[in-house]
GROMACS .gro file of C-alpha atoms in nm:
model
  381
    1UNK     CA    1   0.000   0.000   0.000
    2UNK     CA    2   0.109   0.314  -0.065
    3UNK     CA    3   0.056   0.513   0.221
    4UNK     CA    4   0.223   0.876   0.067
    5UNK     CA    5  -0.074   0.828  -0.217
    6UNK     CA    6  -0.328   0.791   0.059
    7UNK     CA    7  -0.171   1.128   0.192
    8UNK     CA    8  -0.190   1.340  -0.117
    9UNK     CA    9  -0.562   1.211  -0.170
   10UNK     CA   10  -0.676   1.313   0.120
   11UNK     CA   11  -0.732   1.678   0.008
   12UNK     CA   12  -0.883   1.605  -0.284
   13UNK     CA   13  -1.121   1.334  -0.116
   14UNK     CA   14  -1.237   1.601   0.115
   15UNK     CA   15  -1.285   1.872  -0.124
   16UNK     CA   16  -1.579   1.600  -0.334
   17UNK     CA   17  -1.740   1.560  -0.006
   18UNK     CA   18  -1.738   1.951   0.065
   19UNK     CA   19  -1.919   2.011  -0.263
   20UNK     CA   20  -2.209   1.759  -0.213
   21UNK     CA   21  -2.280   1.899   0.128
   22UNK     CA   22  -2.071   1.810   0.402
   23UNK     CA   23  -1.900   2.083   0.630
   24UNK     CA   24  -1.542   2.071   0.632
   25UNK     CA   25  -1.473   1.906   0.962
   26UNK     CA   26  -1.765   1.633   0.921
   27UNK     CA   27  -1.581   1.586   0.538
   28UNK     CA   28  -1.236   1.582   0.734
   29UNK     CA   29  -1.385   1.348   0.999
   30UNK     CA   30  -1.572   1.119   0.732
   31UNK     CA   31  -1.231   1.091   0.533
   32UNK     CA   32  -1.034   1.009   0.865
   33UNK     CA   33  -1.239   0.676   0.889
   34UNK     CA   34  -1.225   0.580   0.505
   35UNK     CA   35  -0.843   0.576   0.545
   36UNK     CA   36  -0.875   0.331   0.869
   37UNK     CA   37  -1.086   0.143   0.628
   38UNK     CA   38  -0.799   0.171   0.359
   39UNK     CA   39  -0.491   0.078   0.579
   40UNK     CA   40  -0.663  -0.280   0.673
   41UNK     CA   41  -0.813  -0.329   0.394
   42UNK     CA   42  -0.587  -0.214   0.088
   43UNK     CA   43  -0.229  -0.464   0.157
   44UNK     CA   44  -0.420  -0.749   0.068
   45UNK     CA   45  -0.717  -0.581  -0.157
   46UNK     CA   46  -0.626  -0.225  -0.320
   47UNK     CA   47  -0.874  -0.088  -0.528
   48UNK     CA   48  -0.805  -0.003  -0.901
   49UNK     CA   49  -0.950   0.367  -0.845
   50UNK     CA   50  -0.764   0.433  -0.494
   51UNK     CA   51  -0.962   0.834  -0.486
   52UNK     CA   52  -1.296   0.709  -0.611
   53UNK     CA   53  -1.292   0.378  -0.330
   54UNK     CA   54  -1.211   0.695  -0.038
   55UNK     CA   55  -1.500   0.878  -0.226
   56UNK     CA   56  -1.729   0.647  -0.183
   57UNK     CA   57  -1.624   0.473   0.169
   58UNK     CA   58  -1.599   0.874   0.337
   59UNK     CA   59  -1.923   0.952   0.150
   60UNK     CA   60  -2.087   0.662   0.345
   61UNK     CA   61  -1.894   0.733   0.619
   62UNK     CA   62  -2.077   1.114   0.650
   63UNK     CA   63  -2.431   0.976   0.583
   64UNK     CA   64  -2.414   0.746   0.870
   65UNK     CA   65  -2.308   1.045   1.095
   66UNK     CA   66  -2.552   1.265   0.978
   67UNK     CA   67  -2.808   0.985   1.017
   68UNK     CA   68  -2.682   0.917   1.401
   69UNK     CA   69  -2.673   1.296   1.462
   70UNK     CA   70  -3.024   1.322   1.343
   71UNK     CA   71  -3.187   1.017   1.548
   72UNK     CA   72  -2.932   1.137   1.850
   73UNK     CA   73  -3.134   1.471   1.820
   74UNK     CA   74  -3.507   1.306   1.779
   75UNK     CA   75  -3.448   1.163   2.080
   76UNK     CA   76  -3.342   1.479   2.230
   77UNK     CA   77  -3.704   1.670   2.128
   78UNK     CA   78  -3.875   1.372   2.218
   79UNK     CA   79  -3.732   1.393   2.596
   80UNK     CA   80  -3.743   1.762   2.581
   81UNK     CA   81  -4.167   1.733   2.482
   82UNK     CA   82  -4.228   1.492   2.804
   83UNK     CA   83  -4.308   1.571   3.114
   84UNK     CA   84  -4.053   1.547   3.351
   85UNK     CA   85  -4.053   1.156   3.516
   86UNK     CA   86  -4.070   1.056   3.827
   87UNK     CA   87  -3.769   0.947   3.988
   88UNK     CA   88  -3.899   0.578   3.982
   89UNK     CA   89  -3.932   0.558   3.599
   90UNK     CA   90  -3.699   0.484   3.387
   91UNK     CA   91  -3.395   0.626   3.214
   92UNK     CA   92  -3.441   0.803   2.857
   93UNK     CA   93  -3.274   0.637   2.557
   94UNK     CA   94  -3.027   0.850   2.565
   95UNK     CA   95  -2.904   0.781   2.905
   96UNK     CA   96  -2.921   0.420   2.803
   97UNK     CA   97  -2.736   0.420   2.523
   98UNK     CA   98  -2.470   0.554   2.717
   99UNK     CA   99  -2.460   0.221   2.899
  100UNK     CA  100  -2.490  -0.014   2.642
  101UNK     CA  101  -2.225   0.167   2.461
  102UNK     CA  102  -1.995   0.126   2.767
  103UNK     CA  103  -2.030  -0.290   2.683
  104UNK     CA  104  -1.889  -0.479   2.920
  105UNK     CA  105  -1.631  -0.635   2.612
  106UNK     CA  106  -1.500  -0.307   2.567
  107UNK     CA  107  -1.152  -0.190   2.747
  108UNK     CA  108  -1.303   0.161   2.921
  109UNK     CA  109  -1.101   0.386   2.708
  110UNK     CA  110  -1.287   0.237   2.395
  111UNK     CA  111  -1.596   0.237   2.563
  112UNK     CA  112  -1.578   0.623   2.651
  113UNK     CA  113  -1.459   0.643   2.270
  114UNK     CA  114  -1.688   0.504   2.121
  115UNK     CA  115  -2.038   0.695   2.273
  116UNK     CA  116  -1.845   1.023   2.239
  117UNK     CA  117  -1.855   0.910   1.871
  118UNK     CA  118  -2.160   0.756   1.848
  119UNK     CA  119  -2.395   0.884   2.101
  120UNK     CA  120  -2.218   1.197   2.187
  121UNK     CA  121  -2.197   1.368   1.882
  122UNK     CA  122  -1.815   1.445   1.864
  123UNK     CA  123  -1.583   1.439   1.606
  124UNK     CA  124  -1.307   1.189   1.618
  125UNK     CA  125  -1.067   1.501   1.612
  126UNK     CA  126  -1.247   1.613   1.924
  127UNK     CA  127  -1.232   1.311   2.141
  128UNK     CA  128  -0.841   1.289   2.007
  129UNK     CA  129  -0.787   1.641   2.160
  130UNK     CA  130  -0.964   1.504   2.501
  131UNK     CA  131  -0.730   1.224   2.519
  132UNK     CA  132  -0.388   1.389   2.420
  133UNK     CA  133  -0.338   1.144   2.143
  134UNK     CA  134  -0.338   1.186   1.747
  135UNK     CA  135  -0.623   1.186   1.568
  136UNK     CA  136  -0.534   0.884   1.344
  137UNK     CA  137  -0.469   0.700   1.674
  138UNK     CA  138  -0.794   0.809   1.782
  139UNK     CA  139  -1.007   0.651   1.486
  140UNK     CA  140  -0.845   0.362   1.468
  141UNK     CA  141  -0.931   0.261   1.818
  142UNK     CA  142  -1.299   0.420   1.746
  143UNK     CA  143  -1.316   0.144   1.468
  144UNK     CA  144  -1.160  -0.125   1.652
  145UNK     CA  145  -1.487  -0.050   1.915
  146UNK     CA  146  -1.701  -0.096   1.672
  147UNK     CA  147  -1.574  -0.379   1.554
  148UNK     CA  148  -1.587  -0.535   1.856
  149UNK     CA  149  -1.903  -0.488   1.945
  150UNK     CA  150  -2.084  -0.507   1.549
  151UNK     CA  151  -2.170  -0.896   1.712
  152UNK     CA  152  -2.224  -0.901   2.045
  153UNK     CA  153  -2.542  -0.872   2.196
  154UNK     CA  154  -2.653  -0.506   2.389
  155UNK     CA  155  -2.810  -0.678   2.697
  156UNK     CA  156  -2.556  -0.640   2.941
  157UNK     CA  157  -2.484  -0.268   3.048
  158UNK     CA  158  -2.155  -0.099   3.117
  159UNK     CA  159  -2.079   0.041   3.434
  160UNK     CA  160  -2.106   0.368   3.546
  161UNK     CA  161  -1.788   0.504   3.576
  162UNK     CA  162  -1.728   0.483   3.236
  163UNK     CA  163  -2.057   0.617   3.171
  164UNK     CA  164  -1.976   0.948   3.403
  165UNK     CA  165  -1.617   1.005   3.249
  166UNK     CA  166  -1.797   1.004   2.848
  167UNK     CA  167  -2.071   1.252   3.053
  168UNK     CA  168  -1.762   1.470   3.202
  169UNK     CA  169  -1.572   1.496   2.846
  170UNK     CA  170  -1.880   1.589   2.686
  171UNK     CA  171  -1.957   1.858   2.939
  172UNK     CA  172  -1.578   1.986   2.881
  173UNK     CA  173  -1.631   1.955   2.465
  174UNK     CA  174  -1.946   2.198   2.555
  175UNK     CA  175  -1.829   2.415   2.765
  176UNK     CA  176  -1.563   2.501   2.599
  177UNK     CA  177  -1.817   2.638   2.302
  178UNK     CA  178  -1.722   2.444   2.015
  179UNK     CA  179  -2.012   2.204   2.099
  180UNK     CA  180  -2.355   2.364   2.302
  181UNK     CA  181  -2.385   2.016   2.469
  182UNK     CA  182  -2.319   2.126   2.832
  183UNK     CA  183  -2.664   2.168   2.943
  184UNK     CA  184  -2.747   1.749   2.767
  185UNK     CA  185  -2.459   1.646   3.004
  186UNK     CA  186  -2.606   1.796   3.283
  187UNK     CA  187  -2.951   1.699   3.232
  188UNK     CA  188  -2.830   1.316   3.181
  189UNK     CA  189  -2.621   1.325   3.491
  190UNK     CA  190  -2.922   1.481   3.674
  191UNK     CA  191  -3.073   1.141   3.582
  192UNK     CA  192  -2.772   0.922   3.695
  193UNK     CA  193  -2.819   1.110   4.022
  194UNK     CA  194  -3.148   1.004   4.083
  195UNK     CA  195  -3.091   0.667   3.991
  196UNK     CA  196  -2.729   0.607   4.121
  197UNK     CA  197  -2.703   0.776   4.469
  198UNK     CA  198  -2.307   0.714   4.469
  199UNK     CA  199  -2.034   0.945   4.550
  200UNK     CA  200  -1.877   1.031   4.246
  201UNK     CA  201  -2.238   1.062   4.067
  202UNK     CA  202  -2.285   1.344   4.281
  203UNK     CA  203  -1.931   1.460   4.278
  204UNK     CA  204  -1.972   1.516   3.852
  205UNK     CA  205  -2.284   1.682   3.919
  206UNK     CA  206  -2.182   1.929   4.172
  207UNK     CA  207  -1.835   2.014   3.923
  208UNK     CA  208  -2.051   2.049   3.630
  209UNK     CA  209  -2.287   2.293   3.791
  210UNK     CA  210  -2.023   2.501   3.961
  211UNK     CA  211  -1.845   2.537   3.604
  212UNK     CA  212  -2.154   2.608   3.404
  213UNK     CA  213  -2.260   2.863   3.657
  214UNK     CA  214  -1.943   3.060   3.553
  215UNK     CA  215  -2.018   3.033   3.200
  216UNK     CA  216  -2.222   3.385   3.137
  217UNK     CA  217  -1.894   3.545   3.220
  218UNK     CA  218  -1.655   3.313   3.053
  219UNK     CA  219  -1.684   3.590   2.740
  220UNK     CA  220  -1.734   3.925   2.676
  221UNK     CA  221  -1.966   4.079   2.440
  222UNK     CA  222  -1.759   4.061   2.194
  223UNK     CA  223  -1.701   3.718   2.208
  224UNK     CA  224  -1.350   3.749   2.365
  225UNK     CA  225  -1.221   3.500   2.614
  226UNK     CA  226  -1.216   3.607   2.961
  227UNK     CA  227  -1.024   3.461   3.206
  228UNK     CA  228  -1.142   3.353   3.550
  229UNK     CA  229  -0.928   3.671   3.725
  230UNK     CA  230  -1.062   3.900   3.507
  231UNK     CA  231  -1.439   3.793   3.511
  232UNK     CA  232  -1.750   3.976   3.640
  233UNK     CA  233  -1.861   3.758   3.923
  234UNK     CA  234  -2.192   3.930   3.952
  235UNK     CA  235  -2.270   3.722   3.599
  236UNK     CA  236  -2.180   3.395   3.788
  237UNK     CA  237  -2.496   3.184   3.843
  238UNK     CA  238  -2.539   3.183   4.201
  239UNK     CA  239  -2.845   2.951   4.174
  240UNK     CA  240  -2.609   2.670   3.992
  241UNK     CA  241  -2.332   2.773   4.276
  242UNK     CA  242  -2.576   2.719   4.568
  243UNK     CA  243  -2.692   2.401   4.444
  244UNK     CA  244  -2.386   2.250   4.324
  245UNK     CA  245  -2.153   2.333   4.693
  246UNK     CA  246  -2.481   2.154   4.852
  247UNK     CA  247  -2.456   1.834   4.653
  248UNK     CA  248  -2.073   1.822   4.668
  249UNK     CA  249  -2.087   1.853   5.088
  250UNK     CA  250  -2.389   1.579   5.094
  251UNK     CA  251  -2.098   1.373   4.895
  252UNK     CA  252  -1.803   1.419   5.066
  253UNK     CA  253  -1.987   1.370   5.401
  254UNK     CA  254  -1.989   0.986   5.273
  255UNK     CA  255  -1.582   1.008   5.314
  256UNK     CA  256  -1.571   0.799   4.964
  257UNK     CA  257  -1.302   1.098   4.815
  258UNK     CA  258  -1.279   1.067   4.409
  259UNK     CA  259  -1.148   1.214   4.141
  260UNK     CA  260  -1.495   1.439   4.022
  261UNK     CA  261  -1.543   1.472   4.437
  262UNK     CA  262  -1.192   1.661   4.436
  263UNK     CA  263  -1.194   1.838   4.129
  264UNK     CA  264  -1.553   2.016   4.255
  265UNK     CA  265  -1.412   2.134   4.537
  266UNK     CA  266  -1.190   2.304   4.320
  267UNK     CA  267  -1.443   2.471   4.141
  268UNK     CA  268  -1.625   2.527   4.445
  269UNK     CA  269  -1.311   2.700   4.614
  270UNK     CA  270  -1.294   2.950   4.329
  271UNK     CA  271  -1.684   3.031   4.323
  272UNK     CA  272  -1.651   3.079   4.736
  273UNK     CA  273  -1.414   3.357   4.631
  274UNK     CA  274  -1.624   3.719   4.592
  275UNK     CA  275  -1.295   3.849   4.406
  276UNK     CA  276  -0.974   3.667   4.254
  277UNK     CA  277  -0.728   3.826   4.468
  278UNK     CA  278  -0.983   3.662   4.784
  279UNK     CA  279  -0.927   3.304   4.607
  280UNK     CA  280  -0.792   3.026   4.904
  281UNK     CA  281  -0.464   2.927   4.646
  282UNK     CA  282  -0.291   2.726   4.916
  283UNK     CA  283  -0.663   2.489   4.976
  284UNK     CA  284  -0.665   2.499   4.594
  285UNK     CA  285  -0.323   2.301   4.602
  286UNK     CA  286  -0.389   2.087   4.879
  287UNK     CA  287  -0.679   1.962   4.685
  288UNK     CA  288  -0.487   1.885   4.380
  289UNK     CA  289  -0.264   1.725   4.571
  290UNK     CA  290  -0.541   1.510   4.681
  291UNK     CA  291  -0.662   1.481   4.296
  292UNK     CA  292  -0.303   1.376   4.223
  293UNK     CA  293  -0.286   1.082   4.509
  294UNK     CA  294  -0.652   0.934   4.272
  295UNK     CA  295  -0.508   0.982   3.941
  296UNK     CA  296  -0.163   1.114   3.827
  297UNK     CA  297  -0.332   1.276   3.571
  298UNK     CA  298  -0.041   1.491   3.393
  299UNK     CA  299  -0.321   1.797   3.309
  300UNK     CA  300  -0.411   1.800   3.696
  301UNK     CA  301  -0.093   1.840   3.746
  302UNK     CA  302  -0.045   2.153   3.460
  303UNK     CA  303  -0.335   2.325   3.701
  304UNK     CA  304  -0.171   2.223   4.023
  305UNK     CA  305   0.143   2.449   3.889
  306UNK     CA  306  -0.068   2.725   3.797
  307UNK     CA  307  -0.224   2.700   4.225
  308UNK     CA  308   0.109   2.689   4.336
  309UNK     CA  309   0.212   2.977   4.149
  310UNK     CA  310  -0.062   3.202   4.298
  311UNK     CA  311   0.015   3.032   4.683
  312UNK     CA  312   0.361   3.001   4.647
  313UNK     CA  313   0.458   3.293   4.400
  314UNK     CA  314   0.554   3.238   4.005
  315UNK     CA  315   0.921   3.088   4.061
  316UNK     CA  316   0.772   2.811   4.301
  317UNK     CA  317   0.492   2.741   4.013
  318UNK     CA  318   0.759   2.739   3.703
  319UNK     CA  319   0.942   2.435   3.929
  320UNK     CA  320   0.581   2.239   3.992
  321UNK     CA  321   0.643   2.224   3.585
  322UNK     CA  322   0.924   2.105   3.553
  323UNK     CA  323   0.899   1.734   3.423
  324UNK     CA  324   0.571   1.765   3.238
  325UNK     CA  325   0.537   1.746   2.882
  326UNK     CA  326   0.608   2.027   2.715
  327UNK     CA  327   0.364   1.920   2.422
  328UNK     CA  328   0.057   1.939   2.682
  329UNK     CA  329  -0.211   2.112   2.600
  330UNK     CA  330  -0.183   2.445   2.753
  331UNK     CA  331   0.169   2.373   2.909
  332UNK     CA  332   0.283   2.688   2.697
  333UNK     CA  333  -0.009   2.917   2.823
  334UNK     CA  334   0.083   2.809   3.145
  335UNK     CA  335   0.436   2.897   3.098
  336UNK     CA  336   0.379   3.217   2.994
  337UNK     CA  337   0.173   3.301   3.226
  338UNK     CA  338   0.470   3.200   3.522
  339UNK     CA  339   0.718   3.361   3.307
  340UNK     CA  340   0.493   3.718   3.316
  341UNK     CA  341   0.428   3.687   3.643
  342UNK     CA  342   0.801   3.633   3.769
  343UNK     CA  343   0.889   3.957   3.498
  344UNK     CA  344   1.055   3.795   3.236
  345UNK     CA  345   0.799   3.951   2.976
  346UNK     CA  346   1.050   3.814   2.661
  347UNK     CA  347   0.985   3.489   2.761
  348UNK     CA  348   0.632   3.502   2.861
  349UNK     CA  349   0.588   3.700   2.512
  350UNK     CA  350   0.733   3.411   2.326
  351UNK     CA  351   0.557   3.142   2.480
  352UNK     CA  352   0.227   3.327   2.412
  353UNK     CA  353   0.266   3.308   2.089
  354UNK     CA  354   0.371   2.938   2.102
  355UNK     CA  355   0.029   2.881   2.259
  356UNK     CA  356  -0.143   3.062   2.045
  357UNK     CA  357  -0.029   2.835   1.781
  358UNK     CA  358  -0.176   2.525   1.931
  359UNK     CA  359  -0.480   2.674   2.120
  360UNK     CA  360  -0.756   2.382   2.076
  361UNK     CA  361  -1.070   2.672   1.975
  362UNK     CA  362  -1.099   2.969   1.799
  363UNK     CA  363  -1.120   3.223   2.094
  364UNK     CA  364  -0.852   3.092   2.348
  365UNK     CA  365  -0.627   3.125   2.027
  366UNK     CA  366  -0.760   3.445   1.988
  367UNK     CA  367  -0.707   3.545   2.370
  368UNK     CA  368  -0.279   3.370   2.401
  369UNK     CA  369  -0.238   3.585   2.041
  370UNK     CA  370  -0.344   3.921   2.223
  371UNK     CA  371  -0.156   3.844   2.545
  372UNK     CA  372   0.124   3.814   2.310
  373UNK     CA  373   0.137   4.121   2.134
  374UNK     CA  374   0.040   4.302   2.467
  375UNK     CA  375   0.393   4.203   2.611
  376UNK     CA  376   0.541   4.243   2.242
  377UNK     CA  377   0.379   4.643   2.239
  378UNK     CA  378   0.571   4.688   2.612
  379UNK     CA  379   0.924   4.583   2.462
  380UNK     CA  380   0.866   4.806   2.230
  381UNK     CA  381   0.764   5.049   2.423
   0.00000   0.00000   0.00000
């Protein structure tokens, strides 16, 4: 197979299935799976017409996403139109579908995978970006999931803590705003609550509501990011506060600690805080440290070295980061930020525009490349 002519079709692939009516990143995404498709498939079968096989596999590819997008949205109205149940009945389909996707045959990483994909509504680009892994690496384990499960039976349900971490990275995909499905994930862990009265069910409840509570002041209006410092905390939801500090204390009380448990108190530290300069930094790290002892997850630890850079001062932060990946996501942003903060504006200036160059959405690029030519305008100056 000749994978440099799969490379230089790819383009060309995407611009057919641009002009019959796909958007761009559905085209990209469709394309994606045609060429995990190809790779198996073409060593021991290639096609005569390598472009118009892709063609036609991505083509098929789209109209089965467009068909699960449109019965994943049915479903939606459907739910939306009915009265609200009781908490004896049972859960929606989409709640359900979560579970059966989470099959008990599936490794919990292709579980999550595979519901973002095909219950969830995200690309295979987006899920990649949740996971810190290429995309290609992405939708070939996306396809193995299916694979695996295209003959088993859906009568035994997964288990709900891989159902809660495709909820918590579907919250994230919406709340970051390339994706309105915050206010889905909610609603569906609302449900889990009801039915599931364990500790970390509550825990991704109470961290979801204390996030989306902040979300009228995550922008300005102009669209422009707005970090947390800088934010108008009158816009903050205090509603969504109240309620989510009361279901994170009911959970704790239970002295079962986990990972959603510890990140809402987080998030519940911060919203305690009438300004930024009032925020309890040196709780903050404590419970990332905590976070850290349940999973040595290497983005809890980015944040961590952001909290100790506001407890400790910038210097003490910049060492926390040592040892991480430079290629995290955000690990430049982060860096700058220390660098600013401990005066060294070249540095901070540079690594700005590093971020900028990698920024996962449209406005936090927009936000690292104006923090960048702030510091740029001051050398000048």
């Amino acid at each position: 197979m000749n994978e440099s002519l799969l490379r230089e079709l790819v383009p060309a692939v995407i611009g057919v299935l641009v002009r019959r009516g796909a958007d761009f990143a559905a085209a990209e995404d469709a394309v994606q799976e045609a060429l995990v498709e190809a790779v198996r498939g073409w060593p021991d079968d290639a096609p005569r017409d390598p472009k118009g096989w892709l063609v036609t596999v991505a083509w098929r590819k789209f109209l089965d996403a467009v068909r699960a997008e449109t019965s994943r949205r049915r479903r939606e109205e459907l739910v939306e139109a009915e009265p609200t149940p009781d908490p004896g009945e049972a859960l929606d389909d989409t709640l359900q579908l979560y579970f059966l996707c989470a099959h008990p045959s599936l490794t919990p990483a292709s579980a999550v995978a595979l519901t973002l994909r095909a219950v969830g509504g995200l690309t295979t680009r987006q899920i990649a970006q949740a996971y810190l892994v290429p995309e290609a690496t992405m939708a070939q384990r996306i396809s193995r999931a299916k694979r695996t499960v295209s003959g088993v039976r859906f009568d035994r349900p997964g288990d709900v803590a891989t159902v809660l971490r495709v909820l918590y990275l579907v919250f994230n995909e919406g709340y970051s705003g390339d994706v309105d499905l915050s206010a889905e994930a909610i609603r569906l862990t609302r449900q889990l609550a009801v039915r599931y009265h364990h500790e970390e069910v509550a825990g991704l409840l109470a961290l979801m509501l204390l996030h989306h509570a902040r979300r009228p002041a995550r922008t300005g209006p102009d669209g422009r990011l707005v970090p947390l410092a800088e934010q108008d905390r009158g816009l903050w939801d205090t509603r969504l506060i109240t309620e989510g500090v009361e279901v994170l204390q009911a959970a704790l009380a239970r002295d079962r600690l986990g990972e959603f448990q510890a990140q809402a108190a987080v998030a519940a530290l911060h919203a305690d805080a009438r300004t930024a300069e009032e925020t309890d930094w040196v709780q903050i790290v404590e419970w990332y440290d905590e976070l850290l002892r349940l999973t040595d997850n290497p983005v809890a630890r980015l944040n961590r070295a952001v909290a100790v850079g506001e407890a400790d001062g910038p210097r003490a932060g910049l060492a926390a980061l040592e040892g991480l990946d430079p290629s995290l996501p955000r690990h430049a942003a982060v860096a700058a930020h220390l660098h600013e903060r401990d005066g060294d504006a070249v540095t901070a200036a540079r690594l700005y525009a590093q971020a900028a160059r990698s920024a996962p959405n449209l406005p936090e690029r927009d936000h690292l490349t104006r923090q960048a030519a702030r510091l740029n305008a001051r050398l000048r100056g």
